[in-house]
Coordinates of C-alpha atoms in Angstrom, one line a residue:
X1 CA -18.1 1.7 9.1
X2 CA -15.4 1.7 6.2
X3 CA -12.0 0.7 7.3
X4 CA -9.0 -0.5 6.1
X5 CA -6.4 -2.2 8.1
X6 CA -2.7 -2.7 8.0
X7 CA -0.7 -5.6 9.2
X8 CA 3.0 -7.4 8.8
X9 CA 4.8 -4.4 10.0
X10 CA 7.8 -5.3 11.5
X11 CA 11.5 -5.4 12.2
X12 CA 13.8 -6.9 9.6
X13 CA 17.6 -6.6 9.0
X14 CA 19.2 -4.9 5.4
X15 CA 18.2 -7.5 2.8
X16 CA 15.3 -9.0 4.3
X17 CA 11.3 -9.0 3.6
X18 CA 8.1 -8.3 5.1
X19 CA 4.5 -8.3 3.5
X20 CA 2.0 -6.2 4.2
X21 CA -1.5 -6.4 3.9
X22 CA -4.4 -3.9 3.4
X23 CA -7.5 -5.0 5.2
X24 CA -10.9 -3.7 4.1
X25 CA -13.7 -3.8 6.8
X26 CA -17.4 -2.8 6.0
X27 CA -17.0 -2.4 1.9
X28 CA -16.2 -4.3 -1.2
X29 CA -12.2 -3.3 -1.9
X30 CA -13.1 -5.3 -5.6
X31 CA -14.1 -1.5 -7.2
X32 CA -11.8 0.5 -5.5
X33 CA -8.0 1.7 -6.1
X34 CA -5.4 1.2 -3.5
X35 CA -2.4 3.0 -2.9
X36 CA 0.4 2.6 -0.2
X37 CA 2.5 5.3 1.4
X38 CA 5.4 5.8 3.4
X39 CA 6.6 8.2 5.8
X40 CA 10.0 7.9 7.1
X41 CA 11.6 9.6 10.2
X42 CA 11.4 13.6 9.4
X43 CA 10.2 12.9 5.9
X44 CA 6.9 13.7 4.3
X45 CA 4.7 11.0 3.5
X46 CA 5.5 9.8 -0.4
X47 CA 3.4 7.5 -2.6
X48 CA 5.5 4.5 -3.1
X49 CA 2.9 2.3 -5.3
X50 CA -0.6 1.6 -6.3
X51 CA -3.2 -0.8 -7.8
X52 CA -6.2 0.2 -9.8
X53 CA -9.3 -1.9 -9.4
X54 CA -9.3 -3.8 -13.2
X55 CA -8.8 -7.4 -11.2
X56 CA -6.6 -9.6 -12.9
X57 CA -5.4 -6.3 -15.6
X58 CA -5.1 -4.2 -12.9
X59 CA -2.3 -1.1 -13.8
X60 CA 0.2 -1.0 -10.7
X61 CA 2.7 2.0 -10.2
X62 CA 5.9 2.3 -8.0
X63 CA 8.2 5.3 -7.0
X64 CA 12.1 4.5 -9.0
X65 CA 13.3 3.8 -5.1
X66 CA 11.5 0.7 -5.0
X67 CA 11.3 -0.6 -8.4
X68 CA 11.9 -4.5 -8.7
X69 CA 11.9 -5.0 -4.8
X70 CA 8.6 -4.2 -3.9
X71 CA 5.2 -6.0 -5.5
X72 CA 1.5 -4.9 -5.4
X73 CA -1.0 -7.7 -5.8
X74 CA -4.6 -7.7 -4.3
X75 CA -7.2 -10.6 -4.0
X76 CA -10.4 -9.4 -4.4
X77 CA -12.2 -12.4 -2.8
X78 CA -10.6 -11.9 0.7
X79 CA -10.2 -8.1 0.1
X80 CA -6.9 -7.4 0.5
X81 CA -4.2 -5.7 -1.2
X82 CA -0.6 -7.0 0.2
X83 CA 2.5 -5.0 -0.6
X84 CA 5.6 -7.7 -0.9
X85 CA 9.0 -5.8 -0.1
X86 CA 12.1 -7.5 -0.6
X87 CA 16.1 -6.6 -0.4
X88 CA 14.7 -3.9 2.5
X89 CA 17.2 -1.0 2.8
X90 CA 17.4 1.0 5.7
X91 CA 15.7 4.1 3.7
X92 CA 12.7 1.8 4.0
X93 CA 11.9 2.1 7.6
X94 CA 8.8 4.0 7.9
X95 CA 4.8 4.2 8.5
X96 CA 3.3 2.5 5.8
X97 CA -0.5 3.2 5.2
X98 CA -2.9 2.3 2.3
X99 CA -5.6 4.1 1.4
X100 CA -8.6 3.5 -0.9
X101 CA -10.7 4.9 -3.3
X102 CA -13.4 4.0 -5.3
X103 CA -13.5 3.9 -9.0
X104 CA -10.5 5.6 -9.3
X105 CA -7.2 4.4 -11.4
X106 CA -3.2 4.4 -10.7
X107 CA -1.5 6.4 -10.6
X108 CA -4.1 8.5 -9.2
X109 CA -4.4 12.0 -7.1
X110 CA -5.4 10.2 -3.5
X111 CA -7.5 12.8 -1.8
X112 CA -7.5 13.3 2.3
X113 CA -11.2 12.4 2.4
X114 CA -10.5 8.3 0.9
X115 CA -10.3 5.8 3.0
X116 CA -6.8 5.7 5.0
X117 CA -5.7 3.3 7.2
X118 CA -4.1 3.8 10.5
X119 CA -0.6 2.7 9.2
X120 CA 1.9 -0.4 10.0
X121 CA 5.3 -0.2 10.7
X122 CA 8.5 -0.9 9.3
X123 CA 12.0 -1.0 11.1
X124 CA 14.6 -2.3 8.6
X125 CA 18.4 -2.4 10.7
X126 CA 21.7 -3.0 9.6

């Protein structure tokens, strides 16, 4: 079974950093696109970045609100794509979930039927 997983969800206080990785289980991530969303209390889940699946010349995209404090990165031997997110702001608390799919580049249209994970959370407090 395909599945990717989440972890280093956590709480943090304004200014801190978490990483989160993006597990895959039962598939190669190495040919396969990754994006990461958030959905914050009441909001609707937005697209915050992505990483196409061209290895070391891999395009990345981020939304403006996290521009220069978050980082994409993935290492194709362990399968993972990690999201680094520094100077957290409170407007970052959310579910953050990343979802793959394959052969596809970034920024892409991510489709409900790609692979999603379950989600991680992220509390950042004053």
């Amino acid at each position: 079974q395909m599945q990717l997983v989440e972890s280093g969800g956590g709480l943090v206080k304004t200014g801190g950093s978490l990483r989160l990785s993006c597990e895959a289980f039962g598939f190669n991530l190495e040919h396969y696109a990754v994006g990461w969303f958030r959905q914050g209390p009441g909001e609707e889940r937005e697209e915050i970045s992505c990483i196409d699946d061209h290895g070391n010349d891999a395009s990345t995209y981020y939304v403006d609100s996290v521009k220069g404090r978050f980082t994409v990165s993935r290492d194709n031997d362990k399968g993972i794509v990690a999201l680094e997110m520094n100077n957290l702001k409170s407007e970052d608390t959310g579910v953050y979930r990343c979802t793959a799919a394959w052969n596809r580049g970034c920024p892409t249209t991510w489709l409900a039927n790609d692979i999603w994970g379950r989600g991680a959370q992220v509390t950042v407090s004053a």
